[in-house]
C-alpha positions as a printed Julia matrix, in Angstrom:
357×3 Matrix{Float64}:
 -68.13   22.97  14.58
 -67.17   24.13  11.9
 -64.58   23.52  10.11
 -63.65   26.34  10.78
 -63.78   26.48  14.09
 -61.99   23.97  13.92
 -59.36   24.7   12.35
 -59.06   27.7   14.04
 -58.96   25.54  17.67
 -55.99   24.04  15.86
 -54.17   26.95  14.97
 -54.23   28.01  18.57
 -52.77   24.66  19.77
 -50.09   24.89  17.5
 -48.63   28.17  17.72
 -48.36   27.09  21.87
 -46.18   24.68  20.51
 -44.28   26.16  17.76
 -40.27   26.49  18.72
 -37.09   27.69  17.49
 -35.54   25.0   18.84
 -37.19   21.85  19.7
 -34.13   20.35  21.86
 -34.36   23.13  24.49
 -37.53   23.85  24.53
 -39.2    19.95  24.23
 -36.25   18.25  25.15
 -38.02   15.31  26.85
 -40.05   14.4   23.96
 -37.0    14.44  21.56
 -35.32   12.65  23.42
 -37.8     9.44  23.73
 -38.38   10.03  19.99
 -34.96    9.2   18.93
 -34.62    6.28  21.42
 -37.99    5.12  19.86
 -36.76    5.48  16.68
 -33.45    3.43  17.11
 -35.38    0.7   18.38
 -37.34    0.3   15.9
 -34.8     0.08  13.6
 -32.59   -2.3   15.27
 -36.18   -4.44  15.17
 -36.22   -3.56  11.4
 -32.85   -5.51  11.31
 -33.11   -8.61  13.13
 -36.18   -9.06  11.29
 -39.23   -8.78  13.97
 -40.96   -5.84  12.35
 -41.95   -4.83   9.22
 -40.7    -1.39   8.23
 -43.35    1.83   8.55
 -43.38    4.75   9.49
 -44.38    5.1   12.79
 -46.34    8.95  13.67
 -44.49   11.74  14.92
 -45.65   15.14  16.13
 -43.9    17.93  13.65
 -44.38   21.07  15.38
 -44.55   23.95  13.18
 -41.42   26.57  12.64
 -42.42   30.13  12.92
 -39.35   33.02  13.89
 -40.4    34.35  16.84
 -40.52   37.92  17.32
 -36.94   39.89  18.87
 -39.06   42.13  21.04
 -43.08   41.2   22.01
 -44.49   44.35  23.29
 -47.22   43.24  26.05
 -49.27   46.56  25.98
 -51.02   47.52  22.84
 -51.94   51.09  22.33
 -55.38   51.64  21.19
 -55.79   55.35  19.4
 -58.16   57.25  21.07
 -58.48   55.41  24.28
 -57.12   56.62  26.75
 -53.67   55.03  28.81
 -52.69   51.58  27.8
 -54.57   48.15  26.57
 -52.53   45.26  27.97
 -52.66   41.96  26.34
 -52.38   38.07  27.46
 -50.8    35.41  24.87
 -49.19   31.99  25.45
 -45.97   33.79  25.39
 -47.3    36.19  28.2
 -49.51   35.47  30.2
 -51.65   37.36  32.71
 -50.28   36.29  36.16
 -53.3    34.25  37.86
 -52.49   34.74  40.97
 -50.67   37.27  43.44
 -47.83   34.7   44.53
 -45.87   38.24  46.33
 -45.03   38.01  50.04
 -46.77   41.21  51.53
 -46.04   42.9   54.91
 -48.38   40.55  56.54
 -46.48   37.87  55.94
 -43.52   36.98  58.17
 -40.52   38.38  56.29
 -38.05   35.65  57.29
 -40.28   33.01  55.5
 -40.6    35.8   52.59
 -37.02   36.34  52.64
 -36.2    32.34  52.48
 -39.2    31.8   49.86
 -37.51   34.62  47.94
 -33.52   32.58  47.94
 -35.0    29.36  46.93
 -37.05   31.15  44.2
 -33.27   32.22  42.33
 -32.04   29.42  43.09
 -34.14   26.94  41.03
 -33.86   30.06  38.6
 -30.31   29.09  38.49
 -30.39   25.36  38.47
 -32.86   25.95  35.23
 -29.83   28.33  33.77
 -27.95   25.71  34.13
 -29.2    22.62  33.24
 -29.96   24.33  29.47
 -25.94   25.16  29.99
 -25.68   21.43  30.8
 -27.67   20.42  27.79
 -25.45   22.1   25.49
 -22.33   20.45  26.77
 -24.32   16.85  26.64
 -25.45   17.58  22.83
 -21.82   18.2   22.31
 -20.24   14.97  23.18
 -23.07   13.19  21.37
 -22.74   14.84  18.34
 -18.82   12.7   17.33
 -15.38   12.79  17.32
 -14.54   16.46  18.41
 -12.5    19.0   16.1
  -9.78   21.05  17.93
 -12.14   23.6   17.26
 -15.39   21.87  19.03
 -12.73   21.01  21.72
 -11.95   24.04  23.13
 -15.37   25.25  22.8
 -16.73   22.4   24.98
 -13.6    22.96  27.44
 -15.15   26.98  27.45
 -18.69   25.59  28.32
 -17.91   23.3   31.11
 -15.79   25.87  32.66
 -18.56   28.19  32.41
 -21.28   26.08  34.01
 -18.64   25.08  36.62
 -17.89   28.93  37.43
 -21.91   29.78  37.88
 -22.08   26.31  39.97
 -19.13   28.4   42.28
 -21.82   31.12  42.68
 -20.6    33.69  39.99
 -17.4    32.54  40.07
 -15.76   32.77  43.54
 -12.69   32.08  44.18
 -13.4    32.38  48.01
 -14.09   28.41  49.56
 -16.59   29.55  51.38
 -18.49   31.79  48.81
 -17.83   28.28  46.35
 -19.15   25.86  48.91
 -21.99   28.23  49.37
 -22.44   28.38  45.82
 -22.3    24.39  45.9
 -24.95   23.8   48.73
 -27.51   26.04  46.88
 -27.23   23.65  44.18
 -27.25   20.54  46.32
 -30.05   21.71  48.58
 -32.23   20.82  45.79
 -33.55   17.45  44.09
 -32.77   18.56  41.16
 -29.5    20.34  41.58
 -28.22   17.07  42.77
 -28.91   15.35  39.08
 -27.07   18.21  37.46
 -23.73   17.83  39.95
 -24.08   14.05  38.97
 -24.59   14.63  35.19
 -21.7    17.05  35.2
 -18.76   15.6   37.46
 -18.17   12.92  34.32
 -17.14   16.38  32.21
 -15.12   18.58  34.83
 -11.37   18.44  34.77
  -9.66   16.4   37.48
  -8.79   19.78  39.74
 -12.7    21.26  40.06
 -14.0    17.49  39.77
 -11.59   17.2   43.34
 -12.64   20.62  44.7
 -16.47   19.76  43.86
 -15.75   16.5   45.86
 -13.95   18.12  48.54
 -17.08   20.77  49.02
 -18.86   17.65  49.38
 -17.21   15.99  52.35
 -16.69   19.61  54.37
 -20.55   19.6   54.22
 -21.77   16.11  54.16
 -23.59   16.32  57.59
 -25.82   19.53  56.32
 -26.34   18.05  53.01
 -27.66   14.38  54.98
 -30.37   16.35  57.11
 -31.62   18.13  54.1
 -31.99   15.16  51.75
 -33.63   13.6   54.4
 -37.19   14.31  52.1
 -35.35   13.65  48.57
 -33.46   10.92  49.13
 -31.6    12.17  46.09
 -27.9    11.95  47.13
 -27.32    8.84  46.1
 -27.28    9.18  42.14
 -24.28   11.33  42.82
 -22.24    7.95  44.07
 -21.0     6.38  41.1
 -19.72   10.09  39.63
 -18.16   10.7   42.56
 -16.26    7.4   43.21
 -14.78    7.84  39.82
 -13.57   11.61  40.95
 -12.13    9.33  44.21
  -9.59    7.19  42.41
  -7.48    9.98  40.99
  -7.17   11.55  44.39
  -3.94   12.11  46.15
  -3.15   11.29  49.73
  -3.2    14.45  50.72
  -6.27   15.17  49.28
  -8.36   12.12  50.13
  -6.97   13.05  54.1
  -8.48   16.68  53.53
 -11.56   15.1   52.81
 -12.1    12.55  55.45
 -10.85   15.05  58.46
 -13.92   16.89  57.62
 -15.69   13.96  58.88
 -13.9    13.07  62.2
 -12.98   16.01  63.72
 -15.17   17.72  66.12
 -16.41   20.68  65.0
 -16.57   23.71  67.71
 -19.85   24.04  69.71
 -20.97   20.77  69.15
 -21.15   17.37  70.65
 -21.13   15.17  68.33
 -18.75   14.51  65.41
 -19.87   14.7   61.75
 -19.39   11.21  61.51
 -22.43   10.04  63.79
 -24.34   11.75  61.26
 -22.66   10.16  58.34
 -22.15    6.18  58.89
 -26.49    6.95  59.64
 -26.79    7.47  55.71
 -26.3     5.7   53.16
 -24.88    7.85  50.24
 -23.18    9.17  53.92
 -21.59    5.7   55.15
 -21.07    4.79  51.06
 -18.95    7.39  50.62
 -16.46    7.16  53.47
 -16.43    3.26  52.7
 -15.67    4.57  49.76
 -12.16    7.14  50.5
 -10.9     4.64  53.36
 -10.71    1.93  50.59
  -9.07    4.27  48.13
  -6.71    5.7   51.41
  -6.0     1.92  51.67
  -4.8     0.88  47.97
  -2.62    4.78  48.15
  -0.58    4.02  51.29
   1.96    1.25  50.11
   2.39    3.69  47.09
   2.72    6.72  49.06
   6.1     7.36  49.92
   5.86    9.55  52.6
   3.72    7.37  54.54
   6.6     4.2   54.69
   8.21    6.44  57.4
   6.67    8.09  60.6
   5.19   11.33  59.62
   1.76   13.37  59.99
  -0.11   11.95  56.93
   0.88    8.46  58.45
  -0.32    9.63  62.03
  -3.24   11.39  60.78
  -4.27    8.52  58.44
  -4.17    6.26  61.7
  -6.27    8.46  63.66
  -8.94    8.68  61.25
  -9.22    4.85  60.84
  -9.13    3.91  64.13
 -11.94    6.77  65.41
 -13.87    5.5   62.07
 -13.92    1.66  64.06
 -14.28    3.15  66.92
 -17.86    4.94  65.07
 -18.93    2.14  64.53
 -18.19   -0.5   66.7
 -20.46    1.37  69.89
 -22.87    2.62  66.98
 -26.37   -0.12  66.76
 -26.63   -2.24  64.02
 -29.82   -1.0   63.31
 -28.07    2.61  63.04
 -26.06    1.71  61.22
 -26.91    2.47  57.69
 -26.55   -0.3   54.59
 -24.12    0.54  51.6
 -24.46    1.55  48.48
 -21.21   -0.74  47.85
 -19.01   -2.55  50.62
 -15.07   -2.86  49.29
 -12.97   -5.47  49.75
 -10.24   -4.12  51.17
 -12.29   -1.92  53.93
 -12.3    -5.06  57.12
  -8.34   -5.8   56.24
  -7.62   -2.02  56.66
  -9.23   -1.8   60.07
  -7.09   -5.18  61.3
  -3.73   -3.7   60.68
  -4.62   -0.87  62.94
  -7.16   -1.63  65.75
  -7.0    -4.97  68.31
  -8.81   -7.85  68.11
 -11.83   -7.44  70.27
 -12.64   -4.71  68.3
 -12.44   -6.44  64.58
 -14.89   -8.72  66.19
 -17.56   -6.27  66.28
 -17.22   -4.91  63.72
 -16.79   -8.18  61.63
 -20.31   -8.63  63.51
 -21.56   -5.37  62.09
 -20.48   -5.23  58.72
 -20.01   -9.27  57.8
 -23.78   -9.49  57.21
 -24.12   -6.21  55.39
 -21.36   -7.78  53.0
 -22.78  -10.7   52.21
 -26.35   -8.91  51.91
 -25.09   -6.82  49.33
 -22.37   -9.61  47.11
 -25.04  -11.48  47.21
């Protein structure tokens, strides 16, 4: 190739890399290189390596046109001539379902594409929030702007700010049915105010069996456990009971309680144990449960039913939790008889020892 031809090839490749905002368009490379520079700086301070400039890909900055016309009008031609570039490529395949395809399958495919599109847009909002957090100490104006971004993203997660409980839950479930949506929620939770984080946690507990069944292939729900554990610590006793009641109550027309499915999943059983552990810590502090009350009766029923379900389930079917609270067995000892406690110790004791070792 001549030098002119080489320059032309390089120019075509670099045009595809141009960006007005490399932080968003090339996020992973920018993050990687930032960590690499920090590591090299630390090694230079410790004297492990001499200072030298490492190679870095510098993408050209070219102002993009606000409006791009994909149709060229040539004088004297019949009709319009369509052109394709790296910004508006021609469609290579026809991915639009036709009448020969089953309509239900086409509708489900269209719905999934819409969910993926929503998640991609919300991820861009999340990156702005995380960038604002990394910029250092926030000024009052910046703090208000950050809160506004978090609120906007949370409303988008609820499917365009639905106030109806079922509609809001549907928005959460759509995002949590996709692996990238679970990662989005896990990274968003630390930024949410308490009320919004609690509403998201309760939505997850209400539909936990459904989420567990949809997560069989991805096994990505575990990434939600740590941020949700921090959220559980801020639950009131009444909110805690709301979350637990959805797991033990028998749904209409079903012969199996949700807790049976939950106990066979690692994320499900971990979340259940974390809720019970926090409830055990709240009981002595909650004034309304020092005397017999509806809350106290509900709490006792939940604990007894959970203990009975664990004792009846075969050891091989019981999932291994991500964390085993130390106050869990003492909690069951306060509410069930000695024979049931022995069964629980046989099933849960080995798991607790494995996790702590």
